[in-house]
CSV table of C-alpha atoms in Angstrom, one decimal:
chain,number,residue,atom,x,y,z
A,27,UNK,CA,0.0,0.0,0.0
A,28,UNK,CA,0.9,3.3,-1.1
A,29,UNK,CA,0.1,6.6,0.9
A,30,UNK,CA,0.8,9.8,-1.0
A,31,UNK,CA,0.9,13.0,1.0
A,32,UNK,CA,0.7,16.3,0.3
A,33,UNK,CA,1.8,18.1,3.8
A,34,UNK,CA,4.3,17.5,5.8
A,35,UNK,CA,2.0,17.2,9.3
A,36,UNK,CA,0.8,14.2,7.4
A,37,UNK,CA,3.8,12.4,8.1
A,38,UNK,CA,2.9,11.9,12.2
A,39,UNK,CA,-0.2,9.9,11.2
A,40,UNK,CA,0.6,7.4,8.7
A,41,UNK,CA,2.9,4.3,8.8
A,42,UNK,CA,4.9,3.1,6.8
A,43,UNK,CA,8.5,4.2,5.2
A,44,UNK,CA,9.1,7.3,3.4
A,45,UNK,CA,10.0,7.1,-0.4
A,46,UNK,CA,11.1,10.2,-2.3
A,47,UNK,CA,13.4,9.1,-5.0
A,48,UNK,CA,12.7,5.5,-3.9
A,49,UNK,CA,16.6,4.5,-4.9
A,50,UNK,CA,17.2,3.1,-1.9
A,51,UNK,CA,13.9,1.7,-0.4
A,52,UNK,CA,12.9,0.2,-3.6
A,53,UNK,CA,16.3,-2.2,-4.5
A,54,UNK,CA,15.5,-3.3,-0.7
A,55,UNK,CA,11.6,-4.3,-1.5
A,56,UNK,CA,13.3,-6.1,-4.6
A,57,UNK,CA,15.5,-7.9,-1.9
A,58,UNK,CA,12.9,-8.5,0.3
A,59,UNK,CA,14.6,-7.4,2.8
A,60,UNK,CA,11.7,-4.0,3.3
A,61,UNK,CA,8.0,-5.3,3.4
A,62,UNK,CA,4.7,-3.2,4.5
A,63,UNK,CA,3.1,0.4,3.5
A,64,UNK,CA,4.8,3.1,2.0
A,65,UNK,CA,4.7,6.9,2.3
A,66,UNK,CA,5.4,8.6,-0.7
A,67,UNK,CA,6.3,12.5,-0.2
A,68,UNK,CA,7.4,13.5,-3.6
A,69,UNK,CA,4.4,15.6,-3.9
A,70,UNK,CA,5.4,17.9,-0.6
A,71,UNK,CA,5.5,21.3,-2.2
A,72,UNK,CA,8.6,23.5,-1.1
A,73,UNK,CA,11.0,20.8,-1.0
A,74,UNK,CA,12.7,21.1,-4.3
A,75,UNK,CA,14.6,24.4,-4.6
A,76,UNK,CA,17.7,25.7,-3.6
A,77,UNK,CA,17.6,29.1,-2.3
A,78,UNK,CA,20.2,31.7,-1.4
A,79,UNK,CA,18.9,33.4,2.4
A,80,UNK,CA,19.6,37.0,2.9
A,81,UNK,CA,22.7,36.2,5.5
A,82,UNK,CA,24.2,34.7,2.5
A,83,UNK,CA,23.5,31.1,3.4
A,84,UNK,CA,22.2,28.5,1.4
A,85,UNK,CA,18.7,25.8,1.7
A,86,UNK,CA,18.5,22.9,-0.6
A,87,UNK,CA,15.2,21.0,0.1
A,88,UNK,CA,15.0,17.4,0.6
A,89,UNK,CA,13.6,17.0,-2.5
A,90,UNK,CA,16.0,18.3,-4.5
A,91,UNK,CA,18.0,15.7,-6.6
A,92,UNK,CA,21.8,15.0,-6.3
A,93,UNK,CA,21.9,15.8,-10.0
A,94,UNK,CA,20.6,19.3,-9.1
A,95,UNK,CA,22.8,20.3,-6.5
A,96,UNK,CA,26.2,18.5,-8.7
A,97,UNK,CA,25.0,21.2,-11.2
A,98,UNK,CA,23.8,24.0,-9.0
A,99,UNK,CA,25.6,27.4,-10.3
A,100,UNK,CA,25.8,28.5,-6.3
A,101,UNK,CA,26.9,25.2,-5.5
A,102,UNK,CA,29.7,25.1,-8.0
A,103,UNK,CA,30.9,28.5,-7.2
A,104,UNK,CA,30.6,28.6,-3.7
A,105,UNK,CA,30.4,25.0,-2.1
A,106,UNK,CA,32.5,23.0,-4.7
A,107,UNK,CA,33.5,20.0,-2.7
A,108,UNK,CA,29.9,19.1,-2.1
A,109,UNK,CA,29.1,19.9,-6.3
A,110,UNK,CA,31.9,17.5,-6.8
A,111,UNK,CA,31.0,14.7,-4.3
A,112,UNK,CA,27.5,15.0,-5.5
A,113,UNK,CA,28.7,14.6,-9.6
A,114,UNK,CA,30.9,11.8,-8.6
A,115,UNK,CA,28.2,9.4,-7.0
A,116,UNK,CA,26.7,6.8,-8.4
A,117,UNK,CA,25.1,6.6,-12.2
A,118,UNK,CA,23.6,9.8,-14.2
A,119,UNK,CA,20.2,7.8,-13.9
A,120,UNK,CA,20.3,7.6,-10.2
A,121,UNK,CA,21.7,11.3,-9.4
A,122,UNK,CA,18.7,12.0,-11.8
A,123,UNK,CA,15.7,10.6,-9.3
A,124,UNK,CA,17.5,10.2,-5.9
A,125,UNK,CA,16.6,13.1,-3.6
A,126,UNK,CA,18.9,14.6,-0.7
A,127,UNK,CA,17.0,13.5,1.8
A,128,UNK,CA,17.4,10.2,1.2
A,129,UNK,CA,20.5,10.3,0.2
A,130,UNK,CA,21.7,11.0,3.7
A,131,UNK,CA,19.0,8.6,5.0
A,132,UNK,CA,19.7,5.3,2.7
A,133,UNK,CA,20.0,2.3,4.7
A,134,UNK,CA,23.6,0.3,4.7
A,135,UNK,CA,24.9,-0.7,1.8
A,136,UNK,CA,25.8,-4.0,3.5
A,137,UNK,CA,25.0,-7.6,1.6
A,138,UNK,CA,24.6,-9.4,4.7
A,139,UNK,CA,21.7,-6.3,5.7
A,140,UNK,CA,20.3,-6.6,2.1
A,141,UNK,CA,19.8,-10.4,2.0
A,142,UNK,CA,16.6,-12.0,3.0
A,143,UNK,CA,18.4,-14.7,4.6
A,144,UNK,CA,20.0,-13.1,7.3
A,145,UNK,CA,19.0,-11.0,10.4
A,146,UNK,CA,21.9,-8.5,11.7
A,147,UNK,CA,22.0,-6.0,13.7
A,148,UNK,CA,20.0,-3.2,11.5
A,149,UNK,CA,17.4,-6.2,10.5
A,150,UNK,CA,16.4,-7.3,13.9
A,151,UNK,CA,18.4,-9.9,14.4
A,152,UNK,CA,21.4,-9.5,17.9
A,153,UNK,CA,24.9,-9.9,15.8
A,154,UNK,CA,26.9,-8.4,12.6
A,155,UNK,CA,27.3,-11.6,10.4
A,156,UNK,CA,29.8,-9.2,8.4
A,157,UNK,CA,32.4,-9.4,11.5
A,158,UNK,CA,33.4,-13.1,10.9
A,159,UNK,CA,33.1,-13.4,7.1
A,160,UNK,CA,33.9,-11.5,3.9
A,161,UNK,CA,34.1,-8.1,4.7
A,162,UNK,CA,37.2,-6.0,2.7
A,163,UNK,CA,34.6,-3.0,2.8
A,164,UNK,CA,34.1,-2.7,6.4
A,165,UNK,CA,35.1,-0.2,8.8
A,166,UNK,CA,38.6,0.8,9.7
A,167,UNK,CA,37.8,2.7,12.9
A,168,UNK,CA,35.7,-0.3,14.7
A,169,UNK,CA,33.3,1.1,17.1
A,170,UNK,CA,32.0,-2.0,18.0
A,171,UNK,CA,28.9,-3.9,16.7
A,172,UNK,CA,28.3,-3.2,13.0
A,173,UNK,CA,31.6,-3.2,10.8
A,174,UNK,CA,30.2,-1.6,7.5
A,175,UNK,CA,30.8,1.8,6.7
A,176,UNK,CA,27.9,4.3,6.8
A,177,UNK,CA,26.9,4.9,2.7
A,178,UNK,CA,26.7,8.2,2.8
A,179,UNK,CA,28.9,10.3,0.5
A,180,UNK,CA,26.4,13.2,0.5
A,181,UNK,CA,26.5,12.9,4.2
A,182,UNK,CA,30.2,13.6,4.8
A,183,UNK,CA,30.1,15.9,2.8
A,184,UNK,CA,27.9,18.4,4.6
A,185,UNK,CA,30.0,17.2,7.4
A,186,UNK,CA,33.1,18.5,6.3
A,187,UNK,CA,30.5,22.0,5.5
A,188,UNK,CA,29.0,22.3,9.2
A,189,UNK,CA,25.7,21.8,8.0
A,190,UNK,CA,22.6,21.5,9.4
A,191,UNK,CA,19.3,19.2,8.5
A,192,UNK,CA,15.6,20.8,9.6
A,193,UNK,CA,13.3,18.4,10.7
A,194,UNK,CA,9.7,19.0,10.5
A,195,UNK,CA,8.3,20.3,13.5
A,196,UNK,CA,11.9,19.8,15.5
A,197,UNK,CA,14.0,22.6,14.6
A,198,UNK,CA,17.1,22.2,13.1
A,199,UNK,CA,19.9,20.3,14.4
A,200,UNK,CA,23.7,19.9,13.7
A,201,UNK,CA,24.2,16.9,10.7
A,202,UNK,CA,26.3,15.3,13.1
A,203,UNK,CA,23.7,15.2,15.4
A,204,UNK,CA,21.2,13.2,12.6
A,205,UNK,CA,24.1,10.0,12.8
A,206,UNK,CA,25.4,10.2,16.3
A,207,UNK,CA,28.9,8.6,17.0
A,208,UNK,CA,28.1,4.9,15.3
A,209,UNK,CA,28.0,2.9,18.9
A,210,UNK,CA,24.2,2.1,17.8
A,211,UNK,CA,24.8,-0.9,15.9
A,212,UNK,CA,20.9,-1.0,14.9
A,213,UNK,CA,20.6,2.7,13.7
A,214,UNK,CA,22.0,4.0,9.7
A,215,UNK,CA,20.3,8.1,11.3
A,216,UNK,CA,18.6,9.1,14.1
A,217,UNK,CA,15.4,9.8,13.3
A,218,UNK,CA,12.2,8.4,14.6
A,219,UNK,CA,10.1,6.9,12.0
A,220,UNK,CA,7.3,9.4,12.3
A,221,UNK,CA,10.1,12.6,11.9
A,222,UNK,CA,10.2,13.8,8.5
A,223,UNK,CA,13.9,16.1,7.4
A,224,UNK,CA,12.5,18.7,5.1
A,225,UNK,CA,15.6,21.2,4.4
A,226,UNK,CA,19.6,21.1,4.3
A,227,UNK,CA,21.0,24.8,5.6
A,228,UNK,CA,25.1,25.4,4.7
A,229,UNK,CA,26.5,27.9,6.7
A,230,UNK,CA,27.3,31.5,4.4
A,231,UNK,CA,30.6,30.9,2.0
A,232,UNK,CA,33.9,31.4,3.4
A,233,UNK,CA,36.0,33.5,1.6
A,234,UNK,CA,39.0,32.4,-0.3
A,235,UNK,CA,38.2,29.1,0.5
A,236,UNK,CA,40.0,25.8,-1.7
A,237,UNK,CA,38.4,22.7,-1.8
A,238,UNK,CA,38.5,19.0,-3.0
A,239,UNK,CA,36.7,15.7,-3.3
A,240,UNK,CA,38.4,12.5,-3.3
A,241,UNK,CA,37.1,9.0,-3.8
A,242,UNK,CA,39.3,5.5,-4.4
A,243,UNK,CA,37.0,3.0,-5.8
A,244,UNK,CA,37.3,-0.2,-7.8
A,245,UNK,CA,36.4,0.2,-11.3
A,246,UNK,CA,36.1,3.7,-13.1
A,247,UNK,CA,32.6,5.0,-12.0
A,248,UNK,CA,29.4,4.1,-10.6
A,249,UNK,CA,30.9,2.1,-7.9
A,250,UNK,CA,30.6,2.8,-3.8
A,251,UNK,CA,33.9,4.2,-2.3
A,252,UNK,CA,36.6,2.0,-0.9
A,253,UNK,CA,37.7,5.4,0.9
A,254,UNK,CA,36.4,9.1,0.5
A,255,UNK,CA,37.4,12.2,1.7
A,256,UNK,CA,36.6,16.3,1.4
A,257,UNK,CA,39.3,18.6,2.4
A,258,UNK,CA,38.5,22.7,3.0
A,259,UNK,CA,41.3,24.6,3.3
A,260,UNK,CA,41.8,28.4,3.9
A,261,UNK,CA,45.3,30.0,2.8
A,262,UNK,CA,46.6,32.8,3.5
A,263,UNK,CA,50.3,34.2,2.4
A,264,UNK,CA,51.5,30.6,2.4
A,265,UNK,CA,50.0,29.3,5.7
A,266,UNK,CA,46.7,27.2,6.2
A,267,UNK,CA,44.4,29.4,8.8
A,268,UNK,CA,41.3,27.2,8.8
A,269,UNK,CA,40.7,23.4,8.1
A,270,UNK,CA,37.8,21.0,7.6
A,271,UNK,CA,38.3,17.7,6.4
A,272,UNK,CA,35.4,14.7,6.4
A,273,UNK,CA,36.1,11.4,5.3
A,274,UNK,CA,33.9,8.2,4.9
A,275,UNK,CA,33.6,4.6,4.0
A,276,UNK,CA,35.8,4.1,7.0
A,277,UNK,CA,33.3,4.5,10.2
A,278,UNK,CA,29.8,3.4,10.8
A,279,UNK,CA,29.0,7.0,10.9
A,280,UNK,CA,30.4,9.9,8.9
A,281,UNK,CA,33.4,11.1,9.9
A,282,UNK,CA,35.1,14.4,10.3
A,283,UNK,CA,38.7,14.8,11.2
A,284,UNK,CA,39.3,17.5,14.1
A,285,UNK,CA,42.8,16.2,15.1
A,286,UNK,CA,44.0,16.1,11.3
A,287,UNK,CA,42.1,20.0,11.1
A,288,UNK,CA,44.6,21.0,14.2
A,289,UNK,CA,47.9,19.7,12.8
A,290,UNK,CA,47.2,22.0,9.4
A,291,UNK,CA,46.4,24.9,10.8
A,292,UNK,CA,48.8,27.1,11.1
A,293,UNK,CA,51.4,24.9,9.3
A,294,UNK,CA,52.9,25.9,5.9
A,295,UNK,CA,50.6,24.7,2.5
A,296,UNK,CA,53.4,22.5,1.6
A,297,UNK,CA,53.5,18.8,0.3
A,298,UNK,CA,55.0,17.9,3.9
A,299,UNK,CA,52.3,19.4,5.6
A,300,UNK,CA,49.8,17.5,3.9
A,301,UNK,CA,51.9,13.9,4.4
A,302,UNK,CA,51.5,14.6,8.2
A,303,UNK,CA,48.4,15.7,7.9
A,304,UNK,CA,47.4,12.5,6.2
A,305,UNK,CA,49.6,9.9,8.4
A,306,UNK,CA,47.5,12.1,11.9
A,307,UNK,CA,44.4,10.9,9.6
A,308,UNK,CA,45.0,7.1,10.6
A,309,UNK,CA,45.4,7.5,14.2
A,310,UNK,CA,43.2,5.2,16.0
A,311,UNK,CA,42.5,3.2,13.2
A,312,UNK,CA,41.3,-0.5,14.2
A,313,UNK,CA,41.1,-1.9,11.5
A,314,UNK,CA,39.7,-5.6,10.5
A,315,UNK,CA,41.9,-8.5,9.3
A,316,UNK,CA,40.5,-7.6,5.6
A,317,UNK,CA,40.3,-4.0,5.4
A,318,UNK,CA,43.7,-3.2,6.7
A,319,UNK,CA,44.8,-2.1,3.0
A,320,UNK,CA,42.0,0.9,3.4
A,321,UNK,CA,44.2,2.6,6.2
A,322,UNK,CA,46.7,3.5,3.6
């Protein structure tokens, strides 16, 4: 059963899980591994725009495709990292119909999750079958129950841009807050099933900002990363003043690296900066008999 909605309030009183894009939530009916009613909010009006604010920040609704925002003029000019995270995911075909919200809501990309056979932690069932067997994709910082990396490119990227996700009738609320630290083994987000994320706010441009996107994969495209990162740098007469840097496919959550921000800034914007910066970026790693090559 399929319940299309037309306001957001509606959200609170029906059951079922959202679709949008329906990327996600429909390969997982395919699997068999989602089952039950569906709420379909692609007709929410508002959703789909991007819009500059008068403090020079910027709103992309939830509805608004990945394609949109990888080809966004404001983007592009003045949050390039996420333009080129967005352009790099997936297929043109996907990017085309998947929205932002779910995007940074998709469920685990893990094959033990997405087959019928098997109950893990984020399926109902009490362990992380992925621990024991194959899993080169897994984490490299282990907090503890599941071992598969969050999915979320879009996700860390906003990370690395200190943005902020509005949920209907909540407020908005700090993206870090929307994944917690990981130690959840059941949870991909935080949100209740009823709570409905209706806008993405980035924080005004910063001025004189360079950026970059990063993902090692294996084959050419349209494949999930091995290892991702986004790096924001400020630069000023040869030293770096500010610094954020996200990175994923390495944590259960998203991840943004404050301790590898602290050892740039202030340092000179040479090549053996960076190699510091980048050797700080594996500290702590814990990584699993198979995915010890992704620490490098």
């Amino acid at each position: 059963m399929v319940t299309v909605i037309t306001t957001a309030a509606e959200v609170t009183n029906t059951h079922g899980e959202i679709r949008a894009g329906g990327t996600d939530l429909h390969d997982r009916y395919r699997a068999g591994v989602s089952a039950g009613p569906i709420v379909d909010i692609h007709r929410l009006p508002g959703l789909d725009t991007i819009e500059q604010q008068a403090d020079g920040a910027t709103t992309i609704g939830a509805l608004v495709t990945i394609d949109d925002v990888a080809n966004h003029p404001r983007i592009q000019q003045h949050y390039r990292g996420l333009a080129q995270a967005a352009g790099g995911l997936a297929t043109p075909q996907i990017r085309w119909a998947a929205s932002m919200g779910g995007a940074l809501l998709q469920r685990t990309r893990c094959w033990f999750y997405r087959h019928p056979d098997y109950a893990c932690f984020k399926s109902g069932g009490n362990e992380c079958h992925a621990r024991e067997r194959h899993n080169p994709n897994g984490v490299v910082f282990d907090r503890g129950g599941c071992v598969y990396p969050h999915p979320s490119t879009l996700g860390m990227a906003l990370l690395a841009y200190e943005a902020e996700v509005e949920i209907h009738g909540r407020g908005c609320r700090p993206i870090a807050d929307l994944y917690g630290d990981g130690s959840d083994p059941t949870r991909d987000h935080l949100l209740a099933p009823n709570e409905l994320l209706t806008q993405i706010h980035l924080p005004p441009p910063v001025a004189d900002e360079q950026s970059a996107y990063f993902r090692s994969i294996s084959r050419f495209e349209a494949e999930w990363p091995i290892v991702e990162c986004l790096v924001r740098l400020v630069e000023k007469e040869g030293m770096i003043q500010r610094a954020w840097i996200g990175v994923g496919g390495v944590a259960p959550v998203p991840l943004r690296l404050r301790n590898v921000e602290a050892e740039l800034v202030g340092q000179s914007a040479s090549q053996g900066s960076l190699e510091f910066a980048a050797r700080v970026a594996a500290e702590g790693a814990n990584p699993l008999p198979q995915t010890a090559h992704k620490v490098d």
